[in-house]
Structure formats: C-alpha cells, structure tokens
CSV table of C-alpha atoms in Angstrom, one decimal:
chain,number,residue,atom,x,y,z
A,27,MET,CA,13.6,24.8,-20.1
A,28,SER,CA,16.5,26.0,-18.0
A,29,LEU,CA,19.9,27.6,-18.1
A,30,ALA,CA,22.4,25.4,-19.9
A,31,LYS,CA,25.6,24.3,-18.2
A,32,ARG,CA,28.5,25.9,-20.1
A,33,ILE,CA,31.4,24.1,-21.7
A,34,ILE,CA,34.4,26.4,-21.9
A,35,PRO,CA,37.5,25.5,-23.8
A,36,CYS,CA,40.5,27.2,-22.4
A,37,LEU,CA,43.5,28.5,-24.4
A,38,ASP,CA,46.7,29.0,-22.5
A,39,VAL,CA,48.5,31.7,-24.5
A,40,ALA,CA,52.2,32.4,-24.4
A,41,ASP,CA,53.7,35.1,-26.6
A,42,GLY,CA,50.6,35.1,-28.8
A,43,ARG,CA,50.5,31.3,-29.4
A,44,VAL,CA,48.3,28.7,-27.8
A,45,VAL,CA,50.2,26.3,-25.7
A,46,LYS,CA,49.4,23.5,-23.2
A,47,GLY,CA,51.7,22.3,-20.5
A,48,VAL,CA,51.3,19.5,-18.0
A,49,GLN,CA,51.3,21.1,-14.6
A,50,PHE,CA,52.7,24.2,-16.2
A,51,VAL,CA,55.8,22.5,-17.6
A,52,ASP,CA,56.5,20.6,-20.8
A,53,ILE,CA,54.7,23.1,-22.9
A,54,ARG,CA,53.5,22.1,-26.4
A,55,ASP,CA,52.6,24.4,-29.1
A,56,ALA,CA,48.9,24.1,-30.1
A,57,GLY,CA,48.4,26.8,-32.6
A,58,ASP,CA,47.2,30.2,-33.5
A,59,PRO,CA,44.7,31.6,-31.0
A,60,VAL,CA,42.4,33.1,-33.6
A,61,GLU,CA,42.1,29.9,-35.6
A,62,VAL,CA,41.7,27.8,-32.5
A,63,ALA,CA,39.0,30.1,-31.1
A,64,ARG,CA,37.1,30.1,-34.4
A,65,ARG,CA,37.2,26.3,-34.4
A,66,TYR,CA,35.8,26.1,-30.9
A,67,ASP,CA,33.1,28.6,-31.8
A,68,ALA,CA,32.1,26.5,-34.8
A,69,GLU,CA,32.0,23.4,-32.6
A,70,GLY,CA,29.6,25.1,-30.3
A,71,ALA,CA,31.7,26.3,-27.4
A,72,ASP,CA,29.6,28.4,-25.0
A,73,GLU,CA,32.4,30.7,-24.1
A,74,ILE,CA,36.2,30.8,-24.5
A,75,THR,CA,38.8,31.5,-21.9
A,76,PHE,CA,42.3,32.8,-22.6
A,77,LEU,CA,45.0,32.6,-20.0
A,78,ASP,CA,48.1,34.6,-20.8
A,79,ILE,CA,50.6,32.3,-19.0
A,80,THR,CA,53.6,34.5,-19.7
A,81,ALA,CA,52.0,37.8,-18.9
A,82,THR,CA,54.5,40.5,-18.1
A,83,SER,CA,54.3,44.2,-18.7
A,84,ASP,CA,56.4,43.7,-21.8
A,85,ASN,CA,54.1,41.4,-23.7
A,86,ARG,CA,50.8,42.9,-22.5
A,87,ASP,CA,50.2,44.2,-25.9
A,88,THR,CA,50.4,40.7,-27.4
A,89,ILE,CA,47.4,39.4,-25.6
A,90,ILE,CA,45.5,42.6,-26.2
A,91,HIS,CA,46.1,42.1,-29.9
A,92,VAL,CA,45.0,38.5,-29.7
A,93,VAL,CA,41.7,39.5,-28.0
A,94,GLU,CA,41.0,42.2,-30.5
A,95,GLN,CA,41.4,39.8,-33.4
A,96,VAL,CA,39.3,37.1,-31.8
A,97,ALA,CA,36.5,39.5,-30.8
A,98,GLU,CA,36.2,40.6,-34.4
A,99,GLN,CA,35.4,37.1,-35.6
A,100,VAL,CA,34.0,35.1,-32.7
A,101,PHE,CA,30.6,36.2,-31.3
A,102,ILE,CA,30.4,34.3,-28.0
A,103,PRO,CA,31.7,35.5,-24.5
A,104,LEU,CA,35.4,35.8,-24.1
A,105,THR,CA,37.2,35.7,-20.7
A,106,VAL,CA,40.8,36.7,-20.4
A,107,GLY,CA,43.2,36.2,-17.5
A,108,GLY,CA,46.8,36.1,-16.6
A,109,GLY,CA,48.8,38.9,-15.2
A,110,VAL,CA,45.9,41.2,-14.6
A,111,ARG,CA,47.1,43.6,-11.9
A,112,SER,CA,45.5,47.0,-12.4
A,113,ILE,CA,42.3,48.7,-13.4
A,114,ASP,CA,44.1,49.8,-16.5
A,115,ASP,CA,44.8,46.1,-17.4
A,116,VAL,CA,41.1,45.4,-16.8
A,117,ARG,CA,39.9,48.3,-18.9
A,118,ARG,CA,42.3,47.5,-21.8
A,119,LEU,CA,41.2,43.9,-22.0
A,120,LEU,CA,37.5,44.8,-21.9
A,121,ASN,CA,38.0,47.5,-24.5
A,122,ALA,CA,39.8,45.0,-26.7
A,123,GLY,CA,36.7,42.8,-26.7
A,124,ALA,CA,36.9,40.7,-23.6
A,125,ASP,CA,33.6,40.2,-21.8
A,126,LYS,CA,35.1,39.1,-18.5
A,127,VAL,CA,38.5,39.5,-17.0
A,128,ALA,CA,40.0,36.9,-14.6
A,129,ILE,CA,42.0,38.2,-11.6
A,130,ASN,CA,44.2,35.7,-9.8
A,131,SER,CA,47.3,36.5,-7.8
A,132,ALA,CA,46.6,40.3,-7.8
A,133,ALA,CA,43.6,39.5,-5.7
A,134,ILE,CA,45.7,37.7,-3.2
A,135,PHE,CA,48.3,40.5,-2.9
A,136,ASN,CA,45.5,43.1,-2.7
A,137,PRO,CA,41.9,41.9,-2.2
A,138,GLU,CA,40.7,45.5,-2.5
A,139,PHE,CA,41.6,45.4,-6.2
A,140,VAL,CA,38.7,43.0,-6.7
A,141,LYS,CA,36.4,45.5,-5.0
A,142,GLU,CA,37.7,48.4,-7.0
A,143,ALA,CA,37.5,46.5,-10.3
A,144,SER,CA,34.0,45.2,-9.8
A,145,ASP,CA,32.9,48.7,-8.7
A,146,LYS,CA,34.3,50.3,-11.8
A,147,VAL,CA,33.3,47.8,-14.5
A,148,GLY,CA,30.6,45.7,-12.8
A,149,SER,CA,30.7,42.4,-11.1
A,150,GLN,CA,29.5,40.7,-14.3
A,151,CYS,CA,32.9,41.4,-15.8
A,152,ILE,CA,35.1,40.2,-12.9
A,153,VAL,CA,36.0,36.6,-12.5
A,154,VAL,CA,38.3,35.6,-9.6
A,155,ALA,CA,40.5,32.7,-10.5
A,156,ILE,CA,41.3,30.5,-7.5
A,157,ASP,CA,44.1,27.9,-7.7
A,158,ALA,CA,43.5,25.5,-4.8
A,159,LYS,CA,45.4,22.5,-3.4
A,160,ARG,CA,44.3,19.9,-0.9
A,161,VAL,CA,46.2,20.3,2.3
A,162,ASN,CA,44.5,17.9,4.7
A,163,ALA,CA,46.1,14.5,5.4
A,164,GLU,CA,44.1,11.4,4.6
A,165,GLY,CA,41.3,10.8,7.1
A,166,GLU,CA,41.2,14.4,8.2
A,167,ALA,CA,38.4,16.8,7.2
A,168,ASP,CA,38.6,18.3,3.7
A,169,LYS,CA,40.7,21.4,3.5
A,170,TRP,CA,42.1,23.3,0.5
A,171,GLU,CA,44.4,26.3,0.4
A,172,ILE,CA,45.2,28.8,-2.2
A,173,PHE,CA,48.5,28.4,-4.1
A,174,THR,CA,50.2,30.9,-6.4
A,175,HIS,CA,53.0,30.6,-9.0
A,176,GLY,CA,51.5,27.7,-10.9
A,177,GLY,CA,50.8,25.8,-7.6
A,178,ARG,CA,54.3,26.1,-6.2
A,179,LYS,CA,53.9,28.7,-3.6
A,180,GLU,CA,51.6,28.4,-0.6
A,181,THR,CA,49.7,31.3,0.8
A,182,GLY,CA,48.0,29.7,3.8
A,183,ILE,CA,44.7,31.0,2.7
A,184,ASP,CA,41.7,28.7,3.0
A,185,ALA,CA,40.1,28.2,-0.4
A,186,LEU,CA,36.5,28.1,0.8
A,187,GLU,CA,36.8,31.2,3.0
A,188,TRP,CA,38.6,32.9,0.1
A,189,ALA,CA,35.9,32.1,-2.4
A,190,ILE,CA,33.2,33.5,-0.1
A,191,LYS,CA,35.3,36.6,0.6
A,192,MET,CA,35.9,37.2,-3.1
A,193,VAL,CA,32.2,37.0,-3.9
A,194,ASP,CA,31.6,39.4,-1.1
A,195,TYR,CA,34.2,41.8,-2.7
A,196,GLY,CA,32.4,41.7,-6.0
A,197,ALA,CA,33.5,38.7,-8.0
A,198,GLY,CA,30.8,37.8,-10.5
A,199,GLU,CA,32.1,34.4,-11.1
A,200,ILE,CA,34.7,32.0,-9.7
A,201,LEU,CA,37.1,30.1,-11.9
A,202,LEU,CA,38.2,27.2,-9.7
A,203,THR,CA,41.3,25.2,-10.6
A,204,SER,CA,42.5,22.2,-8.6
A,205,MET,CA,46.3,22.4,-8.8
A,206,ASP,CA,46.5,18.8,-7.7
A,207,ARG,CA,44.5,17.8,-10.8
A,208,ASP,CA,45.6,20.3,-13.4
A,209,GLY,CA,47.2,18.5,-16.3
A,210,THR,CA,46.7,15.1,-14.8
A,211,LYS,CA,43.7,14.0,-16.9
A,212,ILE,CA,42.2,12.0,-14.0
A,213,GLY,CA,39.2,14.3,-13.5
A,214,PHE,CA,38.2,17.3,-11.5
A,215,ASP,CA,38.6,17.4,-7.7
A,216,LEU,CA,34.9,17.0,-7.2
A,217,ASP,CA,34.9,17.5,-3.5
A,218,LEU,CA,36.6,20.8,-3.9
A,219,THR,CA,34.3,21.8,-6.7
A,220,ARG,CA,31.1,21.0,-4.8
A,221,ALA,CA,32.3,22.6,-1.6
A,222,ILE,CA,33.0,25.9,-3.3
A,223,THR,CA,30.0,25.8,-5.7
A,224,ASP,CA,27.5,25.1,-2.9
A,225,ALA,CA,29.1,27.9,-0.7
A,226,VAL,CA,28.7,30.8,-3.1
A,227,ASN,CA,25.9,32.4,-4.9
A,228,VAL,CA,27.7,33.2,-8.2
A,229,PRO,CA,28.5,30.8,-11.0
A,230,VAL,CA,31.6,28.5,-10.5
A,231,ILE,CA,33.6,27.2,-13.4
A,232,ALA,CA,35.3,23.9,-12.6
A,233,SER,CA,38.9,23.5,-14.0
A,234,GLY,CA,41.8,21.2,-13.7
A,235,GLY,CA,42.1,17.5,-14.5
A,236,VAL,CA,39.7,16.7,-17.4
A,237,GLY,CA,40.9,13.7,-19.4
A,238,ASN,CA,37.6,12.4,-20.8
A,239,LEU,CA,34.0,13.4,-21.4
A,240,ASP,CA,32.7,11.6,-18.2
A,241,HIS,CA,34.9,14.0,-16.2
A,242,LEU,CA,33.1,17.0,-17.7
A,243,ALA,CA,29.7,15.5,-16.9
A,244,GLU,CA,30.8,14.6,-13.3
A,245,GLY,CA,31.8,18.2,-12.8
A,246,VAL,CA,28.2,19.2,-13.1
A,247,THR,CA,26.4,16.1,-11.7
A,248,LYS,CA,28.7,15.5,-8.7
A,249,GLY,CA,30.6,18.8,-8.5
A,250,HIS,CA,27.5,21.0,-9.0
A,251,ALA,CA,29.6,23.3,-11.3
A,252,ASP,CA,27.8,25.9,-13.4
A,253,ALA,CA,30.4,25.5,-16.1
A,254,VAL,CA,33.2,23.2,-16.9
A,255,LEU,CA,36.5,24.2,-18.4
A,256,ALA,CA,39.0,22.0,-20.3
A,257,ALA,CA,42.0,22.6,-22.5
A,258,SER,CA,44.0,19.6,-23.7
A,259,ILE,CA,41.2,17.3,-24.6
A,260,PHE,CA,40.0,19.9,-27.1
A,261,HIS,CA,43.3,21.2,-28.3
A,262,PHE,CA,44.7,18.0,-29.5
A,263,ALA,CA,41.3,17.1,-31.1
A,264,GLU,CA,40.7,14.1,-28.8
A,265,TYR,CA,37.1,15.3,-28.6
A,266,THR,CA,35.2,18.2,-30.2
A,267,VAL,CA,33.1,20.5,-28.0
A,268,ASN,CA,30.0,19.2,-29.7
A,269,GLU,CA,30.9,15.6,-28.7
A,270,ALA,CA,31.4,16.8,-25.2
A,271,LYS,CA,27.9,18.4,-25.2
A,272,GLN,CA,26.2,15.4,-26.7
A,273,HIS,CA,27.9,13.2,-24.1
A,274,MET,CA,26.7,15.5,-21.3
A,275,ALA,CA,23.2,15.7,-22.7
A,276,GLY,CA,23.2,11.9,-22.4
A,277,TYR,CA,23.5,12.4,-18.6
A,278,GLY,CA,20.4,14.6,-18.7
A,279,ILE,CA,22.5,17.7,-18.3
A,280,GLU,CA,21.0,20.8,-20.1
A,281,VAL,CA,23.4,22.0,-22.7
A,282,ARG,CA,23.2,24.3,-25.8
A,283,LEU,CA,23.2,22.0,-28.8
B,24,MET,CA,22.6,52.3,-47.6
B,25,SER,CA,21.6,52.7,-44.0
B,26,LEU,CA,23.3,54.4,-41.1
B,27,ILE,CA,23.3,52.3,-38.0
B,28,ALA,CA,24.1,54.2,-34.8
B,29,VAL,CA,25.2,52.4,-31.6
B,30,VAL,CA,24.6,54.8,-28.7
B,31,ASP,CA,27.7,55.3,-26.6
B,32,TYR,CA,27.0,56.8,-23.2
B,33,GLY,CA,30.1,55.6,-21.4
B,34,MET,CA,28.5,52.4,-20.1
B,35,GLY,CA,30.9,49.6,-21.0
B,36,ASN,CA,32.6,48.4,-24.1
B,37,LEU,CA,30.6,48.7,-27.3
B,38,ARG,CA,33.1,47.2,-29.6
B,39,SER,CA,31.5,43.7,-29.4
B,40,VAL,CA,28.1,45.2,-30.4
B,41,SER,CA,29.5,47.3,-33.3
B,42,LYS,CA,31.7,44.4,-34.5
B,43,ALA,CA,28.8,42.0,-34.5
B,44,ILE,CA,26.6,44.4,-36.4
B,45,GLU,CA,29.4,45.1,-38.9
B,46,HIS,CA,29.7,41.4,-39.4
B,47,VAL,CA,26.1,41.1,-40.5
B,48,ALA,CA,25.3,44.5,-42.0
B,49,LYS,CA,25.3,45.0,-45.8
B,50,ASN,CA,28.5,46.3,-47.2
B,51,SER,CA,26.8,49.6,-48.0
B,52,ASP,CA,25.6,50.1,-44.4
B,53,GLN,CA,27.6,52.3,-42.1
B,54,VAL,CA,27.9,51.4,-38.4
B,55,ILE,CA,29.0,54.1,-36.0
B,56,VAL,CA,29.5,54.1,-32.3
B,57,THR,CA,28.5,57.6,-31.2
B,58,SER,CA,27.5,59.8,-28.3
B,59,ASN,CA,26.7,62.7,-30.7
B,60,PRO,CA,22.9,63.6,-30.6
B,61,GLU,CA,23.1,64.7,-34.2
B,62,ASP,CA,24.5,61.3,-35.4
B,63,ILE,CA,21.7,59.5,-33.5
B,64,ASN,CA,19.1,61.9,-35.0
B,65,ASN,CA,20.4,61.2,-38.5
B,66,ALA,CA,20.7,57.5,-38.1
B,67,ASP,CA,18.3,55.1,-39.9
B,68,HIS,CA,18.6,52.4,-37.2
B,69,VAL,CA,19.5,52.9,-33.5
B,70,VAL,CA,21.0,50.3,-31.2
B,71,PHE,CA,20.9,51.2,-27.5
B,72,PRO,CA,23.2,48.8,-25.5
B,73,GLY,CA,24.5,49.2,-22.0
B,74,GLN,CA,25.9,47.4,-19.0
B,75,GLY,CA,26.6,48.4,-15.5
B,76,ALA,CA,24.3,49.9,-12.9
B,77,ALA,CA,21.0,51.6,-13.5
B,78,ARG,CA,22.0,54.7,-11.6
B,79,ASP,CA,25.2,55.2,-13.6
B,80,CYS,CA,23.4,54.6,-16.9
B,81,MET,CA,20.8,57.2,-16.1
B,82,GLN,CA,23.4,59.7,-14.9
B,83,GLU,CA,25.5,59.3,-18.0
B,84,LEU,CA,22.5,59.6,-20.3
B,85,LYS,CA,21.5,62.8,-18.7
B,86,ALA,CA,25.1,64.2,-18.5
B,87,ARG,CA,25.4,63.6,-22.2
B,88,HIS,CA,22.0,65.0,-23.0
B,89,LEU,CA,21.1,61.7,-24.6
B,90,ALA,CA,17.9,60.8,-22.7
B,91,ASP,CA,15.6,62.8,-25.0
B,92,VAL,CA,17.6,61.8,-28.1
B,93,VAL,CA,17.2,58.1,-27.3
B,94,LEU,CA,13.4,58.5,-26.6
B,95,LYS,CA,13.0,60.4,-29.9
B,96,ALA,CA,14.8,57.6,-31.8
B,97,ALA,CA,12.6,55.1,-30.0
B,98,ALA,CA,9.5,57.0,-31.1
B,99,GLU,CA,10.4,57.1,-34.8
B,100,LYS,CA,12.9,54.5,-36.2
B,101,PRO,CA,14.0,50.9,-35.9
B,102,PHE,CA,15.3,50.7,-32.4
B,103,LEU,CA,17.0,47.9,-30.6
B,104,GLY,CA,17.6,48.0,-26.8
B,105,ILE,CA,20.1,45.5,-25.4
B,106,CYS,CA,20.5,44.4,-21.7
B,107,MET,CA,20.7,47.6,-19.7
B,108,GLY,CA,19.4,49.3,-22.8
B,109,MET,CA,16.2,47.4,-22.3
B,110,GLN,CA,15.9,47.9,-18.5
B,111,VAL,CA,16.3,51.7,-18.6
B,112,LEU,CA,13.4,51.9,-21.0
B,113,LEU,CA,11.1,51.0,-18.1
B,114,ALA,CA,9.8,53.7,-15.6
B,115,HIS,CA,11.8,52.6,-12.6
B,116,SER,CA,14.5,50.2,-11.5
B,117,GLU,CA,14.9,49.0,-7.9
B,118,GLU,CA,18.7,48.8,-8.4
B,119,ASN,CA,20.8,51.3,-6.4
B,120,GLN,CA,18.0,51.9,-3.8
B,121,GLY,CA,15.7,52.9,-6.7
B,122,VAL,CA,16.4,54.8,-9.9
B,123,ASP,CA,13.9,56.6,-12.2
B,124,CYS,CA,14.5,55.5,-15.7
B,125,LEU,CA,13.4,56.7,-19.2
B,126,ASN,CA,9.7,55.6,-18.8
B,127,LEU,CA,9.1,54.7,-22.4
B,128,PHE,CA,7.3,51.7,-21.0
B,129,GLN,CA,5.4,51.6,-17.7
B,130,GLY,CA,6.7,49.1,-15.3
B,131,ASP,CA,9.6,48.3,-13.0
B,132,VAL,CA,12.9,46.5,-13.0
B,133,HIS,CA,13.4,44.0,-10.2
B,134,ARG,CA,16.3,41.9,-8.8
B,135,PHE,CA,16.3,38.1,-8.9
B,136,SER,CA,15.8,36.6,-5.5
B,137,ASN,CA,18.9,34.9,-3.9
B,138,GLU,CA,16.6,32.2,-2.7
B,139,MET,CA,15.5,30.6,-6.0
B,140,LEU,CA,16.1,26.9,-6.4
B,141,ASP,CA,16.5,24.7,-9.5
B,142,ASP,CA,14.7,21.4,-10.1
B,143,GLU,CA,17.2,19.5,-8.0
B,144,GLY,CA,16.9,21.9,-5.1
B,145,LEU,CA,20.2,23.6,-5.7
B,146,LYS,CA,20.5,27.3,-5.4
B,147,LEU,CA,20.1,29.3,-8.6
B,148,LYS,CA,23.0,31.7,-8.9
B,149,VAL,CA,22.6,35.4,-9.4
B,150,PRO,CA,23.7,36.8,-11.9
B,151,HIS,CA,21.7,34.7,-14.3
B,152,MET,CA,24.7,34.0,-16.5
B,153,GLY,CA,24.9,31.8,-19.6
B,154,TRP,CA,22.7,30.4,-22.4
B,155,ASN,CA,19.1,30.1,-21.7
B,156,GLN,CA,16.0,29.5,-23.9
B,157,VAL,CA,13.9,32.3,-25.2
B,158,HIS,CA,10.3,31.6,-25.7
B,159,TRP,CA,8.8,34.1,-28.1
B,160,ALA,CA,5.2,35.2,-27.5
B,161,ILE,CA,4.8,37.0,-30.8
B,162,GLU,CA,5.8,36.8,-34.4
B,163,HIS,CA,8.1,39.5,-35.5
B,164,PRO,CA,10.4,40.4,-38.4
B,165,LEU,CA,13.4,40.3,-36.1
B,166,LEU,CA,12.8,36.6,-35.4
B,167,GLN,CA,13.1,35.5,-39.0
B,168,ASN,CA,15.1,32.3,-39.3
B,169,ILE,CA,15.3,32.0,-35.5
B,170,GLU,CA,13.7,28.9,-34.0
B,171,GLN,CA,11.3,29.0,-31.0
B,172,ASP,CA,13.1,28.3,-27.7
B,173,SER,CA,16.6,28.9,-29.2
B,174,ARG,CA,19.3,29.8,-26.6
B,175,PHE,CA,20.8,33.2,-26.2
B,176,TYR,CA,23.5,34.5,-23.9
B,177,PHE,CA,22.4,36.3,-20.7
B,178,VAL,CA,24.3,38.0,-17.9
B,179,HIS,CA,22.1,40.1,-15.5
B,180,SER,CA,20.8,40.2,-12.0
B,181,TYR,CA,17.8,42.4,-12.7
B,182,TYR,CA,14.8,41.9,-15.0
B,183,ALA,CA,12.1,44.0,-16.5
B,184,ASP,CA,8.5,43.7,-15.3
B,185,PRO,CA,6.3,45.8,-17.7
B,186,SER,CA,2.8,46.8,-16.7
B,187,ASP,CA,1.4,46.4,-20.2
B,188,ALA,CA,1.3,42.6,-21.0
B,189,GLY,CA,0.7,43.7,-24.7
B,190,ILE,CA,4.4,44.6,-25.1
B,191,ILE,CA,5.8,41.3,-23.9
B,192,ALA,CA,7.7,39.7,-26.8
B,193,ALA,CA,9.4,36.8,-25.0
B,194,ARG,CA,10.0,35.1,-21.7
B,195,THR,CA,12.7,33.0,-20.2
B,196,GLN,CA,12.6,30.6,-17.3
B,197,TYR,CA,15.1,31.2,-14.4
B,198,GLY,CA,13.5,30.4,-11.1
B,199,ILE,CA,10.6,32.6,-12.4
B,200,ASP,CA,9.2,33.1,-15.8
B,201,PHE,CA,10.7,36.5,-16.5
B,202,VAL,CA,10.2,38.9,-19.5
B,203,CYS,CA,13.3,38.8,-21.6
B,204,ALA,CA,12.1,40.8,-24.6
B,205,LEU,CA,9.7,43.7,-25.3
B,206,ALA,CA,8.3,44.8,-28.6
B,207,LYS,CA,6.1,47.8,-29.5
B,208,ASN,CA,5.9,49.4,-32.9
B,209,ASN,CA,9.4,50.2,-34.1
B,210,VAL,CA,11.0,49.2,-30.8
B,211,MET,CA,12.5,45.8,-29.8
B,212,ALA,CA,14.3,45.5,-26.5
B,213,VAL,CA,16.1,42.3,-25.3
B,214,GLN,CA,17.6,41.3,-22.0
B,215,PHE,CA,20.1,38.9,-23.6
B,216,HIS,CA,23.2,39.8,-25.7
B,217,PRO,CA,22.6,39.0,-29.4
B,218,GLU,CA,26.2,40.2,-30.0
B,219,LYS,CA,27.4,37.3,-27.8
B,220,SER,CA,24.8,34.7,-28.9
B,221,ALA,CA,26.6,33.0,-31.8
B,222,ALA,CA,24.6,32.3,-34.9
B,223,ASP,CA,21.1,33.1,-33.6
B,224,GLY,CA,22.3,36.3,-32.1
B,225,LEU,CA,23.9,37.4,-35.4
B,226,GLN,CA,20.7,36.4,-37.2
B,227,LEU,CA,18.7,38.7,-34.9
B,228,LEU,CA,21.1,41.6,-35.5
B,229,LYS,CA,21.0,40.9,-39.2
B,230,ASN,CA,17.2,41.0,-39.2
B,231,PHE,CA,17.4,44.3,-37.3
B,232,CYS,CA,19.7,45.8,-39.9
B,233,HIS,CA,17.1,44.9,-42.6
B,234,TRP,CA,14.1,46.0,-40.5
B,235,ASN,CA,11.9,48.8,-41.7
B,236,GLY,CA,10.4,49.3,-38.2
B,237,GLN,CA,7.0,47.7,-38.9
B,238,PRO,CA,6.1,45.1,-36.4
C-alpha cells in the first residue's frame, strides 16, 4: 500500500481548442477540451493539466469557460496554467473549478507573487512551472537554467536554486519541463528530473519529451518524479492512459488501476 | 426530495463539491452552497468541506456564527466532513502554532514529518498529494459498492489523530498509518476528496445523498 505515481495528460489550449505543437511551433488541432478531458478521465487519468498557450488578457475568459465546463463533468483534479499573472487570475481559475493553478513567467518577474498567492489560497493550490534548459558543455558538471518565452529567452537563473526558492516561497508542487526535450519524443531529461525531485520536499511532475511508455516509467524509476506528464502520445491516441498505467505497473510502479 | 447543504464559510472553492453532489443526487434533491445558518438548520443532509489553514477556518466559522450551527447539524442529521472539514472536528490542531477547533471529537491534528522515507529510501513529500489506498476498518452505508483499499485523492499536510479508537473508520499508509476517515452515529468525516476521486468518490457521495444517518 502506498501513494500511486500520477499520470497526467496535458492539454495545450489555444483559443478554446486543444492543440499540440512540436517545441511550440507547428501546432496541430487535437480537439474540444471538454471531450478530450472526458476521454482521459474515462481512461483513468489521475489528473488533467490545461496550459493556455495563447493566454492574453483578451482571451482570459475563454479558458475560464473551458475550466467551468470540464469541472462540471470531470471529477478528478484539474490544474490550469498559462498567463497567470495576478491573484485575481488565480482566484478566477480556482472559482471556475481548477484545483491547482500553475504559475510560470510571472514568478520569474516577481517571485513575491508566489508567496502572496500561496498565502492567499494555500500552497496546495499553487504549482510553479519551471522551463529548464541544460547550459553546461559536455564534460562539465550538470547545470540547467530557466528559460522563458517557450524556451527562447534565457534568464540566467539556475534551475535547481530556483526550484528550492519557489518551494520556500510556497509552491506546493513543481511542474518541471525540459525545454531541450519538449516535443522531441526522446524521453525526459532524467538527470534534470532527478536533480530537482531529490532537492525539494514537494511533489515534482516531470514533463517534456515523452515519446513512448518506457519514457513514462523511467521518469519515475530513474527520474524519481512523483508524477509524469505527457501530451502528444495521448492526444493522437498512440496510447491510452490505461495502457500507460499497465505498462508502468509492469515495472513495479504503484499506479491507480 | 432532500435538501443538501454545502457549508460555505469562505474557505476555498466549493463549486467542485457542489457539482459532484449534483452529479449523483436524485433529480428531486436540491443542492445549495450556503453560509446561512437557517439553510443549514433546514437541510436534510449537510456537507462540511474546507481547505486552507486551520486558524483561518476557525476564524471564518466564528465570524459567520457557523460553529454552533455546524455542531448542531453534526449532532442530528447525515453529516459529511471533507478534508479541513474533518480536521476541524477534532479538539485541537497543531497548525499555525496551535488552534483550538470544534471539539466534536477528542484528539489532535498533527503535521506529517518532513523526514519520512519510502520503501526505496527516498524522501516522502509533504503535502501528501495524490491517489492513495483507503483501508476501511468498519462497514458503513457510505461504503456501499466501494471496494476495500480503493484509491481516493488526497492533498494535505496535516492528519487527524483521534483519542477514541472507536470512531476510526479508515486508515491510509503514508510513512505512517494515519487515520483518514472518522465515523460516529450520523457523522462521517474523510481526509480525502471524494469530489475529486473519480468513480469511487462519486459513489461515496451518492451513498451519502441516500443515507438516513444510521451507521
């Protein structure tokens, strides 16, 4: 008996539709978010994450509406991220039915925002999303830094130090994406995942690079992740969530079947 | 028809709870989210959810004059406490340097240690977040069609430690074997979130909607 490792399908949402791009370009339409979320729930997803990849103040209401509709029909935890910049954004998403809100670039511009948000709504509702890229040359010690703008803009912030700081500021969970791997389908950056997971005392969700079911299992067995997130392998029906869980169970990983 | 009141005392979003109950309640049932003592007094079933810190929960309950109303409901009708709504039923919580709670049940609320390890020697994270198995110690109408050791969704850093072992309904393993459900007479209180626990969670809520309060 123990806590199950979570499998989290991620829906990138743009203008109210699910899309999936490769390294944030070449975006393909993958359907209606409510329908997709229902399918994942039926397949046994442990949680669903929505990332509003076109979030601007103009289309804020679109994602709120999506969350409301999903929360009326899907009774598993929902995390929503993308363009979350203010306490008002956090509150509106939680009131719409999100259980957790992911904060990404706003935390970089203003780390105090994470403190303020976790203080107001509780750490359990605040996920800090970290987009990291390896910056060391081959043969040098491992080093990753935080990048913004879909991995294009460097910040010079060390990813490991950042994760520790964000937990100290009240993050209840870390959503860790390798920008080197995102969309590549060659597997998680396991060194990055393990380095961050072992360094913090809150759950870490590994993200970026899943191309097959072995990758998901490795995220847990080698990356020590508490949860694994994937988008495209589920969207285009290459695998169902249930198949993923069966596969992970075969590795001796505790999953909810 | 039955009136099901979800107690709103300003601690977090109750939409998920009310939507889940609406999803499983009979068409003739009415589900209301309310902070009005009269509504709660008039309800047939009362759901007492909650999230956030113990200190804030107790402050809000008192500010809205709901502490006695909640205790009255817990004394006389089918009553379901969820998460924080379970913890504040105990006498005292060690959260926020110590908070006196509703004292419906004797006992304390403790925090998980940061030093707990899993089978492989890796640190167990706090909060305890995710799907864990619930091992029921009793038979109960709320457990109809729910298998022993089914998984429910948890997210919490504190857990109830009641003095009276007779009210322990279920336990869960997370570093320690902690009490995750309490039952006494017409009261059931659970640490996990049935409203976020997929089919088994919905089944428990459905059983609650049909429950007459007899254990």
